[in-house]
Coordinates of C-alpha atoms and ligand atoms in Angstrom, one line a residue:
X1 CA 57.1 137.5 51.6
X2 CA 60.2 135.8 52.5
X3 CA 60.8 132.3 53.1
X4 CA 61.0 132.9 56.9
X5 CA 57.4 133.8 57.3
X6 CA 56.0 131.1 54.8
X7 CA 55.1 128.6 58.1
X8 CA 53.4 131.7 59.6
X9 CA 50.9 131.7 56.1
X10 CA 50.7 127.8 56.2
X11 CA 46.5 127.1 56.2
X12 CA 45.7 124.9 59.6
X13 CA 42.9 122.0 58.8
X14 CA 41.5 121.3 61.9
X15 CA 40.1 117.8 62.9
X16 CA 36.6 119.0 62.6
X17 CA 37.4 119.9 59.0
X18 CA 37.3 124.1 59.4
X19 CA 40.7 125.2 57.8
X20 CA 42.3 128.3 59.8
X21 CA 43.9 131.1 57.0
X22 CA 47.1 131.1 58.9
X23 CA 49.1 130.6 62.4
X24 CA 48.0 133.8 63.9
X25 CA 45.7 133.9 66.3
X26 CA 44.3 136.9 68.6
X27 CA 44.0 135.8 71.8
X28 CA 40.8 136.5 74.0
X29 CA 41.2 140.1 75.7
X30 CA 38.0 141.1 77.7
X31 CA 36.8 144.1 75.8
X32 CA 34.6 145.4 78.5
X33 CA 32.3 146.7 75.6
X34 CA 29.4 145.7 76.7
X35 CA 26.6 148.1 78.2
X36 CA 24.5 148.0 81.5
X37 CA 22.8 145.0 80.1
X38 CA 25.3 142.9 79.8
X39 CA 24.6 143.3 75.5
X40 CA 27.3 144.1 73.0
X41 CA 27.7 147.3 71.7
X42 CA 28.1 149.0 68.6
X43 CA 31.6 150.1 69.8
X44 CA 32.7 146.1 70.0
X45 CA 31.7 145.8 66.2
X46 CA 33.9 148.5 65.2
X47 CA 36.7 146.9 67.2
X48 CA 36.2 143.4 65.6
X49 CA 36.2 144.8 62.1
X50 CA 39.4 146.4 62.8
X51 CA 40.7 143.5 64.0
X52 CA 39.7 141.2 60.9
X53 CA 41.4 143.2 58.9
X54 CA 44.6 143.1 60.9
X55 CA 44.8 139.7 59.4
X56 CA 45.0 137.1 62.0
X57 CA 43.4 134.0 61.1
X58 CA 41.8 133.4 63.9
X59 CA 40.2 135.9 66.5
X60 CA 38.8 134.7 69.6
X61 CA 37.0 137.0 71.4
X62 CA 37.4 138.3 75.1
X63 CA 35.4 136.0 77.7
X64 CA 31.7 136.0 77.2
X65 CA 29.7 134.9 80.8
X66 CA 27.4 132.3 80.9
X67 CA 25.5 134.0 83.7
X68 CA 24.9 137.3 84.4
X69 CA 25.2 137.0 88.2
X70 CA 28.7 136.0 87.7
X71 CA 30.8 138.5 86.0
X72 CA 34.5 139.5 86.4
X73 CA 33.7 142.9 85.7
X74 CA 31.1 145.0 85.2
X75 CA 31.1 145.7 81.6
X76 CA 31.0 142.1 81.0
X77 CA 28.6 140.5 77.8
X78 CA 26.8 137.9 79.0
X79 CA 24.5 135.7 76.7
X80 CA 22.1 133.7 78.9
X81 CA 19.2 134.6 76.3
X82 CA 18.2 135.6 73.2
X83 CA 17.8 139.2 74.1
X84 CA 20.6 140.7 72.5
X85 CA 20.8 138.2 68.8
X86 CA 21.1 141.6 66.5
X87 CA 24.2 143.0 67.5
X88 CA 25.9 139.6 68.5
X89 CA 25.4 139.1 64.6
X90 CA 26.4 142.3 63.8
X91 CA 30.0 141.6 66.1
X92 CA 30.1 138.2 64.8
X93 CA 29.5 139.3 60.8
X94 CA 32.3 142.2 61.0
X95 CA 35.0 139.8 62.6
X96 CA 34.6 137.9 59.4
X97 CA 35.4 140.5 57.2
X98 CA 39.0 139.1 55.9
X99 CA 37.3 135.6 55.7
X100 CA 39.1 134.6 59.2
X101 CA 37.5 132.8 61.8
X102 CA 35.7 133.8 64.7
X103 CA 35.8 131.6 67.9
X104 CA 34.0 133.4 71.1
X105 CA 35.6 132.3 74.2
X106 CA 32.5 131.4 77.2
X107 CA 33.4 132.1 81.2
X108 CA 31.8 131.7 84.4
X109 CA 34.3 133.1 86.8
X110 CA 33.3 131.0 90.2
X111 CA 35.6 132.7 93.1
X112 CA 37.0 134.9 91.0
X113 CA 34.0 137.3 90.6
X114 CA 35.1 140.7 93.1
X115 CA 32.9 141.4 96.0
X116 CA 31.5 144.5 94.4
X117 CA 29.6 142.4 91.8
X118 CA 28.8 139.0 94.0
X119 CA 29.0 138.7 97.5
X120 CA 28.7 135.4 97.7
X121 CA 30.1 133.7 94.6
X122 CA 30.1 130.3 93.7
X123 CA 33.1 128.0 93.4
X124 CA 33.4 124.0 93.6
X125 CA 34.2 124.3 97.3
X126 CA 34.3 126.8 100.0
X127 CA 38.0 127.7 99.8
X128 CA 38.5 131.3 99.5
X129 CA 41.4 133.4 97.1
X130 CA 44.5 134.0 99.2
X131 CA 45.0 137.6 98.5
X132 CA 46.0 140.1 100.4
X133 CA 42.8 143.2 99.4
X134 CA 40.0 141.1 100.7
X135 CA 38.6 142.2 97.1
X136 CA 36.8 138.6 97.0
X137 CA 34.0 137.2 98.8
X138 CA 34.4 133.9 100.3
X139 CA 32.8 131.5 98.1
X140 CA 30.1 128.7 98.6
X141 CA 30.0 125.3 97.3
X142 CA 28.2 124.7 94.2
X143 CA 25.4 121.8 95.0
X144 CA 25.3 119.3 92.5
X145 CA 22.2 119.9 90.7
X146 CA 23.6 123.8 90.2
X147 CA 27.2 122.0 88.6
X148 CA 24.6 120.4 86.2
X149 CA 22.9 123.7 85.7
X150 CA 26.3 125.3 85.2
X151 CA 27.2 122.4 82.0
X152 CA 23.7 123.6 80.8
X153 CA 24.6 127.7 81.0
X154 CA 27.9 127.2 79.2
X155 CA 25.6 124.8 76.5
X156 CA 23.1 127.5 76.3
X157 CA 26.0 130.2 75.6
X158 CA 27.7 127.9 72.9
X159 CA 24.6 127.2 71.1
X160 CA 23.6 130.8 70.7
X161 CA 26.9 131.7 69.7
X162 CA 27.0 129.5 66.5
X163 CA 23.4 130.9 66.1
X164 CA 24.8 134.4 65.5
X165 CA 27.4 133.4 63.3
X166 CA 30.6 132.6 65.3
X167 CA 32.7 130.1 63.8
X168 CA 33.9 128.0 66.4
X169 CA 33.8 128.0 70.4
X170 CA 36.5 128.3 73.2
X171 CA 35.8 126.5 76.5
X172 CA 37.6 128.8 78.6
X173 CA 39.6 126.2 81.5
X174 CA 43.0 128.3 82.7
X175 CA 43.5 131.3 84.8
X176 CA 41.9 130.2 88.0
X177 CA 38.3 130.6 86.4
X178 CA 35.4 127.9 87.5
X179 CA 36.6 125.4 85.1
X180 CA 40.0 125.7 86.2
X181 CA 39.0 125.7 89.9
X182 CA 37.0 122.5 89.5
X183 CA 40.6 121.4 87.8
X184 CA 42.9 122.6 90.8
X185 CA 43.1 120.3 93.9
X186 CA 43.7 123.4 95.8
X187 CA 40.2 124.6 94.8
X188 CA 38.2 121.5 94.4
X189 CA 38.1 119.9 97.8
X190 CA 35.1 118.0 96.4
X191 CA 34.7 114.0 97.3
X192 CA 31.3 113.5 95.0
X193 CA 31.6 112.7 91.5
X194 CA 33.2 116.1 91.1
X195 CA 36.4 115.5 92.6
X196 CA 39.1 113.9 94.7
X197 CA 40.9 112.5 92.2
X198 CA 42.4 113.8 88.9
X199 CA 40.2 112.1 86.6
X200 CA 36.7 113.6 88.6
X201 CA 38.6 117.0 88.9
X202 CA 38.4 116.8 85.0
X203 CA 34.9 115.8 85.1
X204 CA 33.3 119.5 84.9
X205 CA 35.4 120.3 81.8
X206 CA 34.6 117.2 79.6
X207 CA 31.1 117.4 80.2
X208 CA 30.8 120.7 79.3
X209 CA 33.0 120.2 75.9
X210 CA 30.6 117.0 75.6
X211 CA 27.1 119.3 75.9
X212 CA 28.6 121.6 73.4
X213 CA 30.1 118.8 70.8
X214 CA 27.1 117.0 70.8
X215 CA 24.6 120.4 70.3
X216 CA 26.6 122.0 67.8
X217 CA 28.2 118.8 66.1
X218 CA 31.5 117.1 64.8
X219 CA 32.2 119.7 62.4
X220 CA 32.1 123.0 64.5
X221 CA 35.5 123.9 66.0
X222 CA 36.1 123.4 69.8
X223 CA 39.0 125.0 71.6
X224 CA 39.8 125.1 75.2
X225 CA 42.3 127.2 76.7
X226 CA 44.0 125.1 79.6
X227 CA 46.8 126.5 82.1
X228 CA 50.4 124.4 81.7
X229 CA 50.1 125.1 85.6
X230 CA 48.4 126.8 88.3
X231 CA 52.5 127.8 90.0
X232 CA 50.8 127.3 93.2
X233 CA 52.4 124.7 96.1
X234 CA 49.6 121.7 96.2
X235 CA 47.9 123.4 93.1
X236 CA 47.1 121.9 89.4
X237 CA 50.7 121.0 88.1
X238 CA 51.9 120.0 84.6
X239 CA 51.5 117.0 84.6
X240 CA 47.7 116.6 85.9
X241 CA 47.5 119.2 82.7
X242 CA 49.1 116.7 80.6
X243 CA 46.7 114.1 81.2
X244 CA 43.8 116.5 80.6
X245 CA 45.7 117.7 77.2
X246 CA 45.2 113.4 76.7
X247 CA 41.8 113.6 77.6
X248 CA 41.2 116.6 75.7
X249 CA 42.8 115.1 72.1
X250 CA 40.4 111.5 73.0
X251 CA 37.2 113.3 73.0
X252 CA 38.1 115.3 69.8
X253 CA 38.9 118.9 70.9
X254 CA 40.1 120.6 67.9
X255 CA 42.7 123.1 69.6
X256 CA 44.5 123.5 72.8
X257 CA 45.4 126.6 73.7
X258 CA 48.4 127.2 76.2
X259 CA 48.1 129.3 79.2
X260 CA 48.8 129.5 82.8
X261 CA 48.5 131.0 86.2
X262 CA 45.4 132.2 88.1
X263 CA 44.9 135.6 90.1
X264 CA 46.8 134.7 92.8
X265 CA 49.6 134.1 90.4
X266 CA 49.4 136.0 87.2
X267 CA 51.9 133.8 85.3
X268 CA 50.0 134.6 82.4
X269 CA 50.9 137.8 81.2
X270 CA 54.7 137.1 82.8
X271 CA 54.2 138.5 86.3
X272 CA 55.4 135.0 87.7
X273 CA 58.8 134.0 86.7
X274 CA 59.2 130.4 85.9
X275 CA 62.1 128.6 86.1
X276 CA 63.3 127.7 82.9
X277 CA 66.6 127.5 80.7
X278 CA 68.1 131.0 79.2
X279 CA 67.7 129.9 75.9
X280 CA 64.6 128.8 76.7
X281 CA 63.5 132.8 78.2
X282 CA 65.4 134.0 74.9
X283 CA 62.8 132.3 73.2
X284 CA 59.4 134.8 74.5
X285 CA 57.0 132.4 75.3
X286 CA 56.0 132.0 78.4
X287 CA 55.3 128.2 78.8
X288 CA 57.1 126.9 75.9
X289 CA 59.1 123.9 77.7
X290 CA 55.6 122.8 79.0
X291 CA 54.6 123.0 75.4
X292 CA 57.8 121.1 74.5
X293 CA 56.6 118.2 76.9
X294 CA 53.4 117.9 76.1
X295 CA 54.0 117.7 72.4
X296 CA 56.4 114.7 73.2
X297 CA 53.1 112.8 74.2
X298 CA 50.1 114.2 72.0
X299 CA 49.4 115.6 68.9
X300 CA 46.5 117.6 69.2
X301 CA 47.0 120.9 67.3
X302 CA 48.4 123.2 70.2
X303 CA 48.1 127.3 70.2
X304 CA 50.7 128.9 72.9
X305 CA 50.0 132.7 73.9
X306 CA 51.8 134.2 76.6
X307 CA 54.9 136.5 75.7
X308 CA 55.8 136.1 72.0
X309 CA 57.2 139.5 70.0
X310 CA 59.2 138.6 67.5
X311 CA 58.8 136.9 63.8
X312 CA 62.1 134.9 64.8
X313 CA 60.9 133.5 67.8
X314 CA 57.0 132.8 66.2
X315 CA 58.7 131.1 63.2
X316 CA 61.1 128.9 65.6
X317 CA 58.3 128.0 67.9
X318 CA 56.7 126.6 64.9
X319 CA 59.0 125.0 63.2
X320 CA 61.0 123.5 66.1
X321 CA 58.3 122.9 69.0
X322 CA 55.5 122.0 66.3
X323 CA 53.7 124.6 68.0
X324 CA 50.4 125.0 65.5
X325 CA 48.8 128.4 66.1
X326 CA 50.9 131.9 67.9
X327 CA 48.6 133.6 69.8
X328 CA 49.1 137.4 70.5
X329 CA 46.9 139.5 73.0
X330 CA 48.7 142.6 74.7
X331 CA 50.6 143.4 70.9
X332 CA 47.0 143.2 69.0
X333 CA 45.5 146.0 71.6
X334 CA 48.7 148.7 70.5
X335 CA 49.1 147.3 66.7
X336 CA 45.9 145.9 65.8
X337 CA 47.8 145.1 62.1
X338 CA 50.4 143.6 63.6
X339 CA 49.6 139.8 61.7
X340 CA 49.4 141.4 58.9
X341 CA 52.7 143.1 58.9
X342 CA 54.3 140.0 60.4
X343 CA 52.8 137.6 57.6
X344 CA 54.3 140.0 54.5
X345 CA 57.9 140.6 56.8
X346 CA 56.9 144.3 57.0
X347 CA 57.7 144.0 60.2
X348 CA 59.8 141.9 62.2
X349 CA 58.6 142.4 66.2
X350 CA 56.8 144.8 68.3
X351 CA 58.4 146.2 71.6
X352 CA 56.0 146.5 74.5
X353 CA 57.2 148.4 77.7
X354 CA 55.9 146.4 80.8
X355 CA 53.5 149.1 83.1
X356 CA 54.9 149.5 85.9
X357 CA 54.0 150.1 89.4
X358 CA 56.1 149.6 92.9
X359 CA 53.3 147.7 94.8
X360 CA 52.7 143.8 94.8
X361 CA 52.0 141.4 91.8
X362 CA 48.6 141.8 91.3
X363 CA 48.6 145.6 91.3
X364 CA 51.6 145.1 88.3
X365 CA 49.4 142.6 86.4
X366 CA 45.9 144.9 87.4
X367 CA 47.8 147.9 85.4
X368 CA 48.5 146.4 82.4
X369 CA 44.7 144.9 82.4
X370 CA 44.0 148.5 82.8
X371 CA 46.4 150.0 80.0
X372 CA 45.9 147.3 77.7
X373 CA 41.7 147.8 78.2
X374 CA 42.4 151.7 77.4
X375 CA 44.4 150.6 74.3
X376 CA 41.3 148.4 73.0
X377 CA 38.9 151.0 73.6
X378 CA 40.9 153.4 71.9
X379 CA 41.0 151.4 68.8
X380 CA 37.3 150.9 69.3
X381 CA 36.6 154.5 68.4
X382 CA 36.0 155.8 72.1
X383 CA 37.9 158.3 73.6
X384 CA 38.7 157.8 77.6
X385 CA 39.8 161.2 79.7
Ligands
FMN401 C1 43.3 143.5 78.9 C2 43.4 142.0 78.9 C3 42.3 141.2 79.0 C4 42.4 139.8 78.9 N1 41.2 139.0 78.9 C5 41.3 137.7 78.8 C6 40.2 136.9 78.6 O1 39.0 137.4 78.6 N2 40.3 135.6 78.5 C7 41.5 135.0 78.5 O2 41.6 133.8 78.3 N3 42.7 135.7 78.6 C8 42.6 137.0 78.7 N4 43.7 137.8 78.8 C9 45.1 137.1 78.7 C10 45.5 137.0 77.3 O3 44.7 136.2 76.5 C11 46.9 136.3 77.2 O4 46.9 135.0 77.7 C12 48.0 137.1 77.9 O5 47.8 138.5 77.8 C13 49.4 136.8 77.4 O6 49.6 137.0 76.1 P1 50.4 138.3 75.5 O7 51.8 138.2 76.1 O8 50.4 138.0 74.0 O9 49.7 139.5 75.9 C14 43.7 139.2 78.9 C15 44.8 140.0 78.8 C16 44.7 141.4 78.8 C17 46.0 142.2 78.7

């Protein structure tokens, strides 16, 4: 090992006391493994075995849903009881095969469930996706009693998860999902306790971080993946997601991961260009003068995912943002050794082709969903014609 990739072994103690192996993380990438009930299958343990032994020291898994009449697609797991406990231990036991940890990342999409699956999905208000298919129902308002019901699901989902023998939880708050709806003023029109103001547009997510602290206790990991920004005009901006970074590190979170972008802007996997600096864009990541910000104000151990490739720019993230955790997801579906081979300098960086299509930014980002889904079930063992 050289010298370079020593800060890329460092252990990470976390402030519930778990230690992470290393800076490597896989970031969540929905598997679509699961069968017509909405259980794992045998196909997902394979893939998470494969994974552990990639060597990442953290793997969190693709988004798990809370409730099985809100999925984002159809091959969704869902855990809303305690139907399916065998193979979730099987999936949870074979992601710990290297000794890493094993954080599964909980959903409920709101308005961003397709018409196909819900026709009338539920969001924090009525206020429909602007995109052009008509691919998504307009959604109804979520009455208060179901928000608390909602804080109970996610609850439910976490407890059953460290049941089974996953090691820590993600609270999954960017993309445009519920959470990050109830966090956007574009989507939260709400005047109840809710929303209308930053500090009760957070309300949704602290409560359900709250639920799950205080069922699974102060020395069980907590992420939450948060979006830097929402890119949309009126729309969460970075600094309503630097206060909830503030709020996040006061209640104890134990690692923020750093996202952005929704469906109607899929910054997330690059589709949006932001404006930044060129040395900045040399750099890979995605949202690292966001990160750069926020790390002027907090010191909550922060994960970034979104565009990293090389060793260079990993190791320079690290050591000069004082980012704490890289996290890969489109280069662990192609190269699922990739950490490995990173953390001996057997390899130096992996070069992904975009997938590309003519048509409009969703289509582009839909593809690589597509391509990169193909990839994981590939290296899950099935063959696709
Ligand atoms: C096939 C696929 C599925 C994804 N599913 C999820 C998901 O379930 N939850 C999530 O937070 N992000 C999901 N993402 C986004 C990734 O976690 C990550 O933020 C994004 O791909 C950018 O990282 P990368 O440049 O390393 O790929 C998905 C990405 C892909 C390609």
């Amino acid at each position: 090992m050289t010298n370079k990739v020593a800060i890329l072994n460092q252990p990470l103690k976390l402030l519930c006391g778990a230690q992470l192996p290393n800076r490597i993380a896989k970031a969540a990438m929905n598997e679509q493994l699961g069968d017509s009930n909405n259980a794992p299958t045998p196909e997902i343990v394979s893939l998470y075995k494969r994974w552990a032994l990639g060597g990442a020291g953290l793997l969190i898994t693709g988004n798990v849903m809370i409730d099985s009449s809100a999925l984002v697609l159809p091959n969704d797991i869902v855990i809303e009881d305690e139907q399916h406990l065998v193979l979730l231990e099987q999936w949870a036991n074979a992601s710990k095969t290297k000794g890493g940890h094993v954080w599964m990342q909980i959903n409920h999409p709101g308005r961003q469930s397709p018409k196909y699956l819900s026709s009338q999905p539920v969001a924090p208000s009525s206020v429909p996706l602007q995109l052009p298919a008509q691919e998504f129902a307009h959604p109804r308002a979520l009455t208060p009693a179901e928000i608390e019901q909602l804080i109970e699901r996610h609850i439910y989902t976490a407890t059953v998860a460290k049941k089974v023998g996953f090691t820590g939880i993600q609270i999954h708050a960017a993309h445009g999902y519920l959470i990050s709806q109830f966090l956007s003023p574009v989507s939260n029109l709400r005047t109840d306790k809710w929303g209308g103001t930053p500090e009760k547009r957070m309300r949704f997510l602290l409560e359900v971080y709250q639920g799950i602290r205080s069922c699974l206790g102060r020395d069980f990991p907590i992420s939450v993946k948060l979006n830097s920004a929402d890119f949309q005009r009126g729309g969460f901006t970075e600094e309503e997601s630097i206060n909830v970074v503030q709020a996040l590190e006061q209640v104890g979170v134990d690692l923020v991961e750093i996202s952005g972008g929704t469906y109607e802007k899929l910054a997330m996997m690059g589709q949006v260009k932001i404006p930044q600096k060129e040395s900045t864009r040399q750099r890979e990541a995605y949202f690292l003068e966001y990160v750069r910000l926020v790390r002027s104000i907090v010191s909550i151990p922060i994960m970034l995912t979104g565009g990293f490739r090389s060793v260079n720019a990993m190791v320079q993230a690290i050591s000069e943002d004082s980012v704490d955790v890289i996290g890969l997801a489109r280069p662990l579906a192609v190269a699922p050794d990739l950490p490995m081979q990173l953390l001996t300098s057997r390899t130096e960086n992996i070069n992904l082709q975009p997938q590309l299509t003519s048509n409009t930014d969703m289509d582009q980002g839909m593809l690589e969903i597509i391509w990169y889904t193909q990839q994981i079930h590939q290296l899950a063992g099935i063959r696709e014609c």
